[in-house]
PDB file of C-alpha atoms in Angstrom:
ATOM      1  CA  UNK W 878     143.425 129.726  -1.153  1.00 42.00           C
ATOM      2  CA  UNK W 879     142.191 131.856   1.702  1.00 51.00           C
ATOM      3  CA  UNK W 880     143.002 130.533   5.137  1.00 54.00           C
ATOM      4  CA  UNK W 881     140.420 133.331   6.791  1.00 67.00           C
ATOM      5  CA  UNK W 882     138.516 131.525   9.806  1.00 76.00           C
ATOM      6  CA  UNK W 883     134.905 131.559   9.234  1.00 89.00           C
ATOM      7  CA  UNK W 884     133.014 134.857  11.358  1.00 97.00           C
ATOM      8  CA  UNK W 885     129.943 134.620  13.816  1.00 98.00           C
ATOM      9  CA  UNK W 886     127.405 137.133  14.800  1.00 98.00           C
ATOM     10  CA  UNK W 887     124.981 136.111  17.232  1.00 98.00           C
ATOM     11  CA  UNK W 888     122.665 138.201  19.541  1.00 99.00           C
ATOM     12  CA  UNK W 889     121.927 137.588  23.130  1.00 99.00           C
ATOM     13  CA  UNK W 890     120.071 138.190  26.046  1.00 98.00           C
ATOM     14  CA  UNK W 891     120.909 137.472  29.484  1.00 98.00           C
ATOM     15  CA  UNK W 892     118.479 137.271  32.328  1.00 98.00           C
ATOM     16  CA  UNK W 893     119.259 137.323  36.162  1.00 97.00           C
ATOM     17  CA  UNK W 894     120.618 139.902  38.431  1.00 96.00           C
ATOM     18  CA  UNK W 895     122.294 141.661  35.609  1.00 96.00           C
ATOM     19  CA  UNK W 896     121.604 145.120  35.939  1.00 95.00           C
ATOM     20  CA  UNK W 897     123.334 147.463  38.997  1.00 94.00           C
ATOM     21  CA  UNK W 898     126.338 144.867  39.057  1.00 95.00           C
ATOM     22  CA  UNK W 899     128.180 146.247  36.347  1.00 95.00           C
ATOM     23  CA  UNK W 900     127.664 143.672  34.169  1.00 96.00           C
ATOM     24  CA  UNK W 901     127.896 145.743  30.994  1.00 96.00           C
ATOM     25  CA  UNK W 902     131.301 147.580  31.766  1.00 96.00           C
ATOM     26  CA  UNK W 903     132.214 143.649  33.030  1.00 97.00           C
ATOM     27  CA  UNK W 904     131.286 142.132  29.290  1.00 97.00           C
ATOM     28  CA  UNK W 905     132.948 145.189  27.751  1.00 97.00           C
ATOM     29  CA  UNK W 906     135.734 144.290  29.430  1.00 98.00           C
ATOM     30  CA  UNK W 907     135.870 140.323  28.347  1.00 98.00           C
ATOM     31  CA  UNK W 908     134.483 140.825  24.917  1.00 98.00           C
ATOM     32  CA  UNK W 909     138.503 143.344  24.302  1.00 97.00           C
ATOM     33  CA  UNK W 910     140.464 140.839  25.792  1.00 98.00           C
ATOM     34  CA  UNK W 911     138.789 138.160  23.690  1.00 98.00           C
ATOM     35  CA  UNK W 912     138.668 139.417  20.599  1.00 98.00           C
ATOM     36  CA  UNK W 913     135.213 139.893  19.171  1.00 98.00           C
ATOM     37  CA  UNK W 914     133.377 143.148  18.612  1.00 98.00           C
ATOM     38  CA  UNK W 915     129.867 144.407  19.466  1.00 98.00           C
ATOM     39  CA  UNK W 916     127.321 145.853  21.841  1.00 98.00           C
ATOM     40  CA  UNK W 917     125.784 145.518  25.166  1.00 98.00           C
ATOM     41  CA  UNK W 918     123.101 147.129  26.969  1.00 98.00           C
ATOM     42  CA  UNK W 919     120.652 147.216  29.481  1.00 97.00           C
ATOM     43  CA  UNK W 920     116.666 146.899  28.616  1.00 97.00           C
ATOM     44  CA  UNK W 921     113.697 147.980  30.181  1.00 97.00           C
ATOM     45  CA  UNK W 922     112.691 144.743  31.693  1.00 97.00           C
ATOM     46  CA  UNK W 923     116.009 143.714  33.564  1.00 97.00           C
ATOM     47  CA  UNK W 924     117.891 141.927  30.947  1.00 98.00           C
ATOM     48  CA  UNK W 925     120.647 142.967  29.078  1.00 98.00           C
ATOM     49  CA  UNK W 926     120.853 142.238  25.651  1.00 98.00           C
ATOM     50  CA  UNK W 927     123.767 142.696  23.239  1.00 98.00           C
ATOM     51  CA  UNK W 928     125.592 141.255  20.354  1.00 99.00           C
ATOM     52  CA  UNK W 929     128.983 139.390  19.249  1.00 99.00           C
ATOM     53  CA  UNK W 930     130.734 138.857  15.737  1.00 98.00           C
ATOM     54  CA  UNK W 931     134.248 137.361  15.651  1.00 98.00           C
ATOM     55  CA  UNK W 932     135.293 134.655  15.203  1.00 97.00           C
ATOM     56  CA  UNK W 933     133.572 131.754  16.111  1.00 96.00           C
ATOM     57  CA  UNK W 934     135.885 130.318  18.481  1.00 96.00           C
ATOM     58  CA  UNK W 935     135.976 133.614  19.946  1.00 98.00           C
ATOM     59  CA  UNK W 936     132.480 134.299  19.622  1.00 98.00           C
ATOM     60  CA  UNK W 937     131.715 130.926  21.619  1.00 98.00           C
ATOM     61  CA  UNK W 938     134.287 131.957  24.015  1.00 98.00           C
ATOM     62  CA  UNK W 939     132.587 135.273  24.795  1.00 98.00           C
ATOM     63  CA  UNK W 940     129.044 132.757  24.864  1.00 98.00           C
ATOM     64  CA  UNK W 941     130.530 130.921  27.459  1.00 98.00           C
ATOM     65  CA  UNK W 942     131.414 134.096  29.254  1.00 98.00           C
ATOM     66  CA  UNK W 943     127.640 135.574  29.320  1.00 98.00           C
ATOM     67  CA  UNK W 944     126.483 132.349  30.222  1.00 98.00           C
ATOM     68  CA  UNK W 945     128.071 130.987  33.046  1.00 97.00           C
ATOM     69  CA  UNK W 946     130.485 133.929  34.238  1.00 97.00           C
ATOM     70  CA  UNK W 947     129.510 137.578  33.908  1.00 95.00           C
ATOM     71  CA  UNK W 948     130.620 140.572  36.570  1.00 94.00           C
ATOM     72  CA  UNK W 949     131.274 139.438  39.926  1.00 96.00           C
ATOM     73  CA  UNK W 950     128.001 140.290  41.617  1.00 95.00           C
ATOM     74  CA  UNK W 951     126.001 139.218  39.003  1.00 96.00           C
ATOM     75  CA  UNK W 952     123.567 135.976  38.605  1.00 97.00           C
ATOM     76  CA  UNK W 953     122.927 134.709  35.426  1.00 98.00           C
ATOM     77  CA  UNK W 954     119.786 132.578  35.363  1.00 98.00           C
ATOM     78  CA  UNK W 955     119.695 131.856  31.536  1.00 98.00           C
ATOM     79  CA  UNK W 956     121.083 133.457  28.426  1.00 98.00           C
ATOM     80  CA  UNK W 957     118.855 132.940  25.087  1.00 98.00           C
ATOM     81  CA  UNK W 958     121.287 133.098  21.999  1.00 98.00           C
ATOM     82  CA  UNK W 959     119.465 133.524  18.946  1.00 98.00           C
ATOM     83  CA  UNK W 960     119.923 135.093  15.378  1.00 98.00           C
ATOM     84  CA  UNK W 961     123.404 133.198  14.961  1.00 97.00           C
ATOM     85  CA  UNK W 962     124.782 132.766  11.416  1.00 97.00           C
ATOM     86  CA  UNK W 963     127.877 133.702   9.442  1.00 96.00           C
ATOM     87  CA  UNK W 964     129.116 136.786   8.288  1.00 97.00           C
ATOM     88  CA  UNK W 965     131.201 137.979   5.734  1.00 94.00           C
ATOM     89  CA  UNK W 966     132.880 140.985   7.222  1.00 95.00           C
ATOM     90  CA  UNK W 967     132.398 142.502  10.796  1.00 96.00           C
ATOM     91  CA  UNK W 968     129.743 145.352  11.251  1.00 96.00           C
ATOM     92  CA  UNK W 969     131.136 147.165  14.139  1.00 96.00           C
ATOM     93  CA  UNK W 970     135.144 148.095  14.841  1.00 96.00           C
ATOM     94  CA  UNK W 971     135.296 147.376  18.338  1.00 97.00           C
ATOM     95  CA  UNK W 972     132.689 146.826  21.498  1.00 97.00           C
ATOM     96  CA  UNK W 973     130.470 148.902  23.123  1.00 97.00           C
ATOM     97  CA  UNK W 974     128.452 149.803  25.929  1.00 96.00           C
ATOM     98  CA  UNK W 975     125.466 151.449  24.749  1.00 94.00           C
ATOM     99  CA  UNK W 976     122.515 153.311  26.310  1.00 89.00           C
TER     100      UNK W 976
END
């Protein structure tokens, strides 16, 4: 009988003032101390897009986070989550900023 909780990926997108207030290093940051693995980085038309696998209670955690928190100087208008569904193992060991 496995007891293993269930595991989330889901992608996201973030729009706002979210570029030049260190929002990446900021989400690199929360996404360690909560657990989940992925990526984050900036695109070409001032959003920054990523995504998060964990656990789903720490995936929504990290959700929450993007949505209504973010780096200190930052202003999230919206976030758009899309692509969510269940894994069976994790694709990436740890998160990252990338470029």
């Amino acid at each position: 009988m496995s007891t293993a909780r269930p595991l989330k990926s889901v992608d996201y997108e973030v729009f706002g003032r979210v570029q030049g207030v260190c929002f990446r290093m900021y989400a690199e940051d929360e996404a360690r101390k909560i657990g989940v693995v992925g990526w984050v980085k900036n695109t070409s038309k001032g959003t920054v897009t990523g995504q998060v696998q964990g656990p789903e209670e720490k995936v929504n955690s990290m959700k929450s986070w993007l949505s209504k928190v973010g780096s200190p100087s930052s202003r999230i208008d919206r976030t758009n989550f899309s692509n969510e569904k269940t894994i069976s193992k994790l694709e990436y060991s740890n998160f990252s900023v990338r470029y």
